[in-house]
Amino acid sequence: DADTEPDYPTQIGVIDDGPLWVCGGVSITTSDGTELETRSRVTLCRCGASANKPLCDGSHKEAGFADS
């Protein structure tokens, strides 16, 4: 509902030394074809260490991921 999932414009941003921040209800399909629930905002792994790919699970911190 609108109280928990406000509408955001479609945008993508890069969090320093972390994931991609995606807003705007973008649909996401995993590599095996599973469609994830469409949300207003989501963070996507870009370090490769997440155990919940394509979503970020915070593993970039333990992996020492840093922007180059």
mmCIF file with all atom_site columns, C-alpha atoms in Angstrom:
data_model
loop_
_atom_site.group_PDB
_atom_site.id
_atom_site.type_symbol
_atom_site.label_atom_id
_atom_site.label_alt_id
_atom_site.label_comp_id
_atom_site.label_asym_id
_atom_site.label_entity_id
_atom_site.label_seq_id
_atom_site.pdbx_PDB_ins_code
_atom_site.Cartn_x
_atom_site.Cartn_y
_atom_site.Cartn_z
_atom_site.occupancy
_atom_site.B_iso_or_equiv
_atom_site.pdbx_formal_charge
_atom_site.auth_seq_id
_atom_site.auth_comp_id
_atom_site.auth_asym_id
_atom_site.auth_atom_id
_atom_site.pdbx_PDB_model_num
ATOM 1  C CA . ASP A 1 1  ? 0.000  0.000   0.000   1.00 0.00 ? 1  ASP A CA 1
ATOM 2  C CA . ALA A 1 2  ? 1.026  3.651   -0.383  1.00 0.00 ? 2  ALA A CA 1
ATOM 3  C CA . ASP A 1 3  ? 2.014  3.947   3.298   1.00 0.00 ? 3  ASP A CA 1
ATOM 4  C CA . THR A 1 4  ? 4.703  1.282   3.044   1.00 0.00 ? 4  THR A CA 1
ATOM 5  C CA . GLU A 1 5  ? 5.635  1.489   -0.635  1.00 0.00 ? 5  GLU A CA 1
ATOM 6  C CA . PRO A 1 6  ? 5.457  5.093   -1.840  1.00 0.00 ? 6  PRO A CA 1
ATOM 7  C CA . ASP A 1 7  ? 5.735  5.822   -5.548  1.00 0.00 ? 7  ASP A CA 1
ATOM 8  C CA . TYR A 1 8  ? 9.183  6.958   -6.604  1.00 0.00 ? 8  TYR A CA 1
ATOM 9  C CA . PRO A 1 9  ? 10.311 8.089   -10.039 1.00 0.00 ? 9  PRO A CA 1
ATOM 10 C CA . THR A 1 10 ? 12.358 5.477   -11.897 1.00 0.00 ? 10 THR A CA 1
ATOM 11 C CA . GLN A 1 11 ? 15.989 6.125   -10.972 1.00 0.00 ? 11 GLN A CA 1
ATOM 12 C CA . ILE A 1 12 ? 19.221 4.241   -10.445 1.00 0.00 ? 12 ILE A CA 1
ATOM 13 C CA . GLY A 1 13 ? 22.107 5.346   -8.273  1.00 0.00 ? 13 GLY A CA 1
ATOM 14 C CA . VAL A 1 14 ? 25.418 3.992   -7.075  1.00 0.00 ? 14 VAL A CA 1
ATOM 15 C CA . ILE A 1 15 ? 26.089 3.775   -3.359  1.00 0.00 ? 15 ILE A CA 1
ATOM 16 C CA . ASP A 1 16 ? 29.787 4.394   -2.674  1.00 0.00 ? 16 ASP A CA 1
ATOM 17 C CA . ASP A 1 17 ? 31.532 1.068   -1.995  1.00 0.00 ? 17 ASP A CA 1
ATOM 18 C CA . GLY A 1 18 ? 28.139 -0.650  -2.081  1.00 0.00 ? 18 GLY A CA 1
ATOM 19 C CA . PRO A 1 19 ? 25.150 -1.697  -4.161  1.00 0.00 ? 19 PRO A CA 1
ATOM 20 C CA . LEU A 1 20 ? 23.077 -0.095  -6.863  1.00 0.00 ? 20 LEU A CA 1
ATOM 21 C CA . TRP A 1 21 ? 20.010 1.712   -5.494  1.00 0.00 ? 21 TRP A CA 1
ATOM 22 C CA . VAL A 1 22 ? 17.033 1.307   -7.834  1.00 0.00 ? 22 VAL A CA 1
ATOM 23 C CA . CYS A 1 23 ? 13.741 3.164   -7.358  1.00 0.00 ? 23 CYS A CA 1
ATOM 24 C CA . GLY A 1 24 ? 10.500 3.346   -9.245  1.00 0.00 ? 24 GLY A CA 1
ATOM 25 C CA . GLY A 1 25 ? 8.934  -0.097  -9.333  1.00 0.00 ? 25 GLY A CA 1
ATOM 26 C CA . VAL A 1 26 ? 11.378 -1.678  -11.768 1.00 0.00 ? 26 VAL A CA 1
ATOM 27 C CA . SER A 1 27 ? 10.677 -5.377  -12.337 1.00 0.00 ? 27 SER A CA 1
ATOM 28 C CA . ILE A 1 28 ? 13.568 -7.758  -11.685 1.00 0.00 ? 28 ILE A CA 1
ATOM 29 C CA . THR A 1 29 ? 14.022 -11.240 -13.125 1.00 0.00 ? 29 THR A CA 1
ATOM 30 C CA . THR A 1 30 ? 16.720 -13.544 -11.747 1.00 0.00 ? 30 THR A CA 1
ATOM 31 C CA . SER A 1 31 ? 19.093 -15.523 -13.956 1.00 0.00 ? 31 SER A CA 1
ATOM 32 C CA . ASP A 1 32 ? 16.895 -18.627 -13.600 1.00 0.00 ? 32 ASP A CA 1
ATOM 33 C CA . GLY A 1 33 ? 13.840 -16.728 -14.839 1.00 0.00 ? 33 GLY A CA 1
ATOM 34 C CA . THR A 1 34 ? 12.170 -16.132 -11.466 1.00 0.00 ? 34 THR A CA 1
ATOM 35 C CA . GLU A 1 35 ? 10.379 -12.785 -11.325 1.00 0.00 ? 35 GLU A CA 1
ATOM 36 C CA . LEU A 1 36 ? 10.839 -10.995 -8.009  1.00 0.00 ? 36 LEU A CA 1
ATOM 37 C CA . GLU A 1 37 ? 8.090  -8.977  -6.382  1.00 0.00 ? 37 GLU A CA 1
ATOM 38 C CA . THR A 1 38 ? 8.093  -5.471  -7.859  1.00 0.00 ? 38 THR A CA 1
ATOM 39 C CA . ARG A 1 39 ? 9.015  -2.964  -5.165  1.00 0.00 ? 39 ARG A CA 1
ATOM 40 C CA . SER A 1 40 ? 9.343  0.819   -5.148  1.00 0.00 ? 40 SER A CA 1
ATOM 41 C CA . ARG A 1 41 ? 12.985 0.588   -4.109  1.00 0.00 ? 41 ARG A CA 1
ATOM 42 C CA . VAL A 1 42 ? 15.599 -2.144  -4.085  1.00 0.00 ? 42 VAL A CA 1
ATOM 43 C CA . THR A 1 43 ? 19.367 -2.514  -3.778  1.00 0.00 ? 43 THR A CA 1
ATOM 44 C CA . LEU A 1 44 ? 21.174 -4.710  -6.287  1.00 0.00 ? 44 LEU A CA 1
ATOM 45 C CA . CYS A 1 45 ? 24.510 -6.423  -5.698  1.00 0.00 ? 45 CYS A CA 1
ATOM 46 C CA . ARG A 1 46 ? 27.453 -5.175  -7.720  1.00 0.00 ? 46 ARG A CA 1
ATOM 47 C CA . CYS A 1 47 ? 30.274 -6.808  -5.755  1.00 0.00 ? 47 CYS A CA 1
ATOM 48 C CA . GLY A 1 48 ? 29.345 -10.404 -6.583  1.00 0.00 ? 48 GLY A CA 1
ATOM 49 C CA . ALA A 1 49 ? 29.507 -11.578 -2.951  1.00 0.00 ? 49 ALA A CA 1
ATOM 50 C CA . SER A 1 50 ? 25.792 -11.506 -2.084  1.00 0.00 ? 50 SER A CA 1
ATOM 51 C CA . ALA A 1 51 ? 24.207 -14.843 -1.190  1.00 0.00 ? 51 ALA A CA 1
ATOM 52 C CA . ASN A 1 52 ? 20.884 -13.348 -2.328  1.00 0.00 ? 52 ASN A CA 1
ATOM 53 C CA . LYS A 1 53 ? 21.779 -12.187 -5.856  1.00 0.00 ? 53 LYS A CA 1
ATOM 54 C CA . PRO A 1 54 ? 20.671 -10.135 -7.613  1.00 0.00 ? 54 PRO A CA 1
ATOM 55 C CA . LEU A 1 55 ? 19.758 -8.401  -4.348  1.00 0.00 ? 55 LEU A CA 1
ATOM 56 C CA . CYS A 1 56 ? 22.355 -6.937  -2.019  1.00 0.00 ? 56 CYS A CA 1
ATOM 57 C CA . ASP A 1 57 ? 22.656 -8.649  1.372   1.00 0.00 ? 57 ASP A CA 1
ATOM 58 C CA . GLY A 1 58 ? 25.436 -6.416  2.728   1.00 0.00 ? 58 GLY A CA 1
ATOM 59 C CA . SER A 1 59 ? 28.227 -8.874  1.883   1.00 0.00 ? 59 SER A CA 1
ATOM 60 C CA . HIS A 1 60 ? 30.207 -6.098  0.177   1.00 0.00 ? 60 HIS A CA 1
ATOM 61 C CA . LYS A 1 61 ? 31.357 -4.884  3.602   1.00 0.00 ? 61 LYS A CA 1
ATOM 62 C CA . GLU A 1 62 ? 32.845 -8.231  4.651   1.00 0.00 ? 62 GLU A CA 1
ATOM 63 C CA . ALA A 1 63 ? 34.247 -8.783  1.146   1.00 0.00 ? 63 ALA A CA 1
ATOM 64 C CA . GLY A 1 64 ? 36.011 -5.417  1.295   1.00 0.00 ? 64 GLY A CA 1
ATOM 65 C CA . PHE A 1 65 ? 34.374 -4.212  -1.933  1.00 0.00 ? 65 PHE A CA 1
ATOM 66 C CA . ALA A 1 66 ? 35.512 -0.725  -2.904  1.00 0.00 ? 66 ALA A CA 1
ATOM 67 C CA . ASP A 1 67 ? 34.851 1.471   -5.915  1.00 0.00 ? 67 ASP A CA 1
ATOM 68 C CA . SER A 1 68 ? 37.843 1.804   -8.180  1.00 0.00 ? 68 SER A CA 1
#
